[in-house]
Coordinates of C-alpha atoms and ligand atoms in Angstrom, one line a residue:
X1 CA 24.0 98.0 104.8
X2 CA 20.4 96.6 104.0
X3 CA 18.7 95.0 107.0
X4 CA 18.0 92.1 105.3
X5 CA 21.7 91.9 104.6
X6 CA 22.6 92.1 108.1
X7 CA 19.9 88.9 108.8
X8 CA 21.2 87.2 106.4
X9 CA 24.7 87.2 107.8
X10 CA 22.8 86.3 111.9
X11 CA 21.5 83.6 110.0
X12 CA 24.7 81.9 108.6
X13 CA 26.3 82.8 111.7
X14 CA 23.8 81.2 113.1
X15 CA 24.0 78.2 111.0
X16 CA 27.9 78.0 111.2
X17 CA 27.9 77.9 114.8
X18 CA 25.1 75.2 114.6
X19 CA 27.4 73.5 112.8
X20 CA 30.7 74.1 114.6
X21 CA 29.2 72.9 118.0
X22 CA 27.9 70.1 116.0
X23 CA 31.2 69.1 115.2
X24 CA 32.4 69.3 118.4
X25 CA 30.4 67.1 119.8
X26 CA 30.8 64.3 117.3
X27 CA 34.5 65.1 118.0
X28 CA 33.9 64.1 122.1
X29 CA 32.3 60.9 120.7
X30 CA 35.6 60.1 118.5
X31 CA 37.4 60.7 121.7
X32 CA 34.9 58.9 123.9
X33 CA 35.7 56.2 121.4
X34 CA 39.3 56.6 121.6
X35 CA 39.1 56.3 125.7
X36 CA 37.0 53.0 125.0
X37 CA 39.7 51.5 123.0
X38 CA 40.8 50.4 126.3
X39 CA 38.8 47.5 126.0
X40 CA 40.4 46.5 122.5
X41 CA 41.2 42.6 122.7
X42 CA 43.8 41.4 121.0
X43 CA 42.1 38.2 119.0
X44 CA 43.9 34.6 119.8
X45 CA 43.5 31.3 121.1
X46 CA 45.3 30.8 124.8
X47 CA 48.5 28.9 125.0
X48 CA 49.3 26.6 128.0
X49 CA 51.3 28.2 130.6
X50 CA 53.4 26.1 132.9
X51 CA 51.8 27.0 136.3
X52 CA 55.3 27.0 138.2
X53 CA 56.4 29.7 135.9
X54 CA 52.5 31.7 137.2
X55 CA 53.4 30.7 140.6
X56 CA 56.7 32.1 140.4
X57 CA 55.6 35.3 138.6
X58 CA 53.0 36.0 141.5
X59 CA 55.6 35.8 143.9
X60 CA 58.2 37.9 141.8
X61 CA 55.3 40.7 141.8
X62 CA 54.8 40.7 144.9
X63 CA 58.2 41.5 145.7
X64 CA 58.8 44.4 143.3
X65 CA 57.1 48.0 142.6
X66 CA 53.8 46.8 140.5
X67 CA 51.3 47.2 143.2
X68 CA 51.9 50.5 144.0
X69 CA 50.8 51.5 140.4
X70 CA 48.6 48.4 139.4
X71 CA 45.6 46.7 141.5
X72 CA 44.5 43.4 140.7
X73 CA 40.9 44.2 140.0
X74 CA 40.6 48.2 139.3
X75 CA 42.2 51.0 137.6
X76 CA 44.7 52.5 139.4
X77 CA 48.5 54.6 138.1
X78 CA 48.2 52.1 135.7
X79 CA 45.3 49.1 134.3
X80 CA 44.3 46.8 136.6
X81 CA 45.7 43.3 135.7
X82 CA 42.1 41.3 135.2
X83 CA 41.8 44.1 132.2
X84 CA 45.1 43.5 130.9
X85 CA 44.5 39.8 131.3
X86 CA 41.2 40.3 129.3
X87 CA 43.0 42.0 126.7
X88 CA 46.0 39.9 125.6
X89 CA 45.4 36.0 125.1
X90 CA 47.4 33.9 127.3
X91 CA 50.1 33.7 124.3
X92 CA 53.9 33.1 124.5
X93 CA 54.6 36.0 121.7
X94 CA 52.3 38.2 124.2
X95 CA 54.4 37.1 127.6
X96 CA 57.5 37.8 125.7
X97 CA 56.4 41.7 124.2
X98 CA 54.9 42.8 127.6
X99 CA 57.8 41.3 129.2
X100 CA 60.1 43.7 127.4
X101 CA 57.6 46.6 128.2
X102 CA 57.8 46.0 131.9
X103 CA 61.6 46.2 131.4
X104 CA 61.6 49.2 129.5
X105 CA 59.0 50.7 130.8
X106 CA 56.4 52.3 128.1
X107 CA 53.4 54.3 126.8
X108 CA 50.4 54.8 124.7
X109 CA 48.6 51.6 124.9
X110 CA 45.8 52.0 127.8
X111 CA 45.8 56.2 127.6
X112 CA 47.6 56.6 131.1
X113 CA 50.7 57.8 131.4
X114 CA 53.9 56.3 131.7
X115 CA 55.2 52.9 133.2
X116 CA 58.7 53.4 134.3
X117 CA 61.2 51.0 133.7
X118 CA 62.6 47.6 135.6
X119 CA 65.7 47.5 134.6
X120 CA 67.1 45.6 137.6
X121 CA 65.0 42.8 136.6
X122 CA 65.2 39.6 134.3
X123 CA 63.7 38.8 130.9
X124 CA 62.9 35.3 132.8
X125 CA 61.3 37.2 136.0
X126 CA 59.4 39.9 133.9
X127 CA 58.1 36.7 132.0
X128 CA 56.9 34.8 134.7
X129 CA 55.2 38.1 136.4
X130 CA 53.3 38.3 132.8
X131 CA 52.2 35.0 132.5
X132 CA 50.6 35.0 136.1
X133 CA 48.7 38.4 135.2
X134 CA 47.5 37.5 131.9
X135 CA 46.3 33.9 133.7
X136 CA 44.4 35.8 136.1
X137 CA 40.3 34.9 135.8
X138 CA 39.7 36.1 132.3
X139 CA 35.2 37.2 132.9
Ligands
HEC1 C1 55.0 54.0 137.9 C2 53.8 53.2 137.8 C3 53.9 51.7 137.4 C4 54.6 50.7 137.9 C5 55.5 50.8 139.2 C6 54.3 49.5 137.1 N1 53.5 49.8 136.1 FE1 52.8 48.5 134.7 N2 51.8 50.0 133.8 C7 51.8 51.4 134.2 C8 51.1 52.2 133.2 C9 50.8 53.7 133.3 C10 50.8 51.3 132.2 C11 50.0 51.6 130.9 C12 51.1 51.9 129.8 C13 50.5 52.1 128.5 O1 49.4 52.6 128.3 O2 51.2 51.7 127.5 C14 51.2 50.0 132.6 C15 51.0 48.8 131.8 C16 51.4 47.6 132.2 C17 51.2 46.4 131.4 C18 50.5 46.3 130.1 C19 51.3 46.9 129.0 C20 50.7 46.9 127.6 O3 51.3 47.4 126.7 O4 49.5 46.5 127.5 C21 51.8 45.3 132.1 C22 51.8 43.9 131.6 C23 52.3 45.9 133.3 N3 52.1 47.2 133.3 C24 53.0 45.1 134.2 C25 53.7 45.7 135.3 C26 54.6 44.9 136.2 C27 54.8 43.4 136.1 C28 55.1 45.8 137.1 C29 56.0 45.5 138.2 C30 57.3 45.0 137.8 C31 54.6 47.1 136.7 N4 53.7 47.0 135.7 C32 54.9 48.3 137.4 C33 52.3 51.9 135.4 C34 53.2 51.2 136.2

């Protein structure tokens, strides 16, 4: 082989792997962006909420399991309910979906892992414990 053969290849490898780290990096910014999606809000005007049915659903939380995966202000097993409240508006079609999801349990939306389910509890109860998170001080 010529030596100027052989430098030619170093250089393309070179360049390739230029490249390929190249790639990689924009691919931790797509993820970056990915993670950041987090803090996707869902467009919509808020509804009224009777406040009994908030009062109620505060009460009904405090009772059950939430806390020990969700905190009122940060990230904990789960998103903390201020960022869940900033994400959905206060909407009845909202109360009603993540009411199901609390019942269900359920995946895939905030990039942590897995909300068991509540299956002992109500479509009415899971409601009102919606209604009082996504109420809570929108900033
Ligand atoms: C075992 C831990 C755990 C418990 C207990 C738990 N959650 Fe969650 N919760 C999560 C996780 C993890 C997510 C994020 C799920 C996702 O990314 O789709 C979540 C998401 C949510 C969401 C937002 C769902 C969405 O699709 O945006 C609501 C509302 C919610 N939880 C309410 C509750 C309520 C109310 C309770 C108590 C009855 C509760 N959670 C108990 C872990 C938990």
């Amino acid at each position: 082989m010529k030596p100027g053969f052989i430098l030619a290849n170093l250089l393309l490898l070179t360049l390739l792997f230029s490249c390929s780290s190249k790639e990689s990096e924009e691919k931790l910014e797509t993820d970056a962006e990915l993670v950041a999606k987090e803090f996707f809000v869902v467009p919509g005007e808020d509804e009224a909420i009777d406040p009994e049915q908030i009062q109620k659903g505060e009460v009904l939380i405090s009772y059950s399991d939430c806390y020990s995966c969700h905190k009122e202000e940060s990230r904990a097993k789960g998103p903390s309910f201020t960022d869940i409240a900033k994400r959905y508006p206060i909407k009845q079609v909202y109360i009603d979906l993540l009411a199901r999801k609390v019942i269900d349990g359920g995946s895939g939306v905030w990039g942590y892992p897995v909300m068991g389910p509540h299956p002992k509890l109500k479509f009415e109860e899971t409601q009102a414990m919606v209604a009082f998170i996504l109420s809570l001080e929108k900033k």
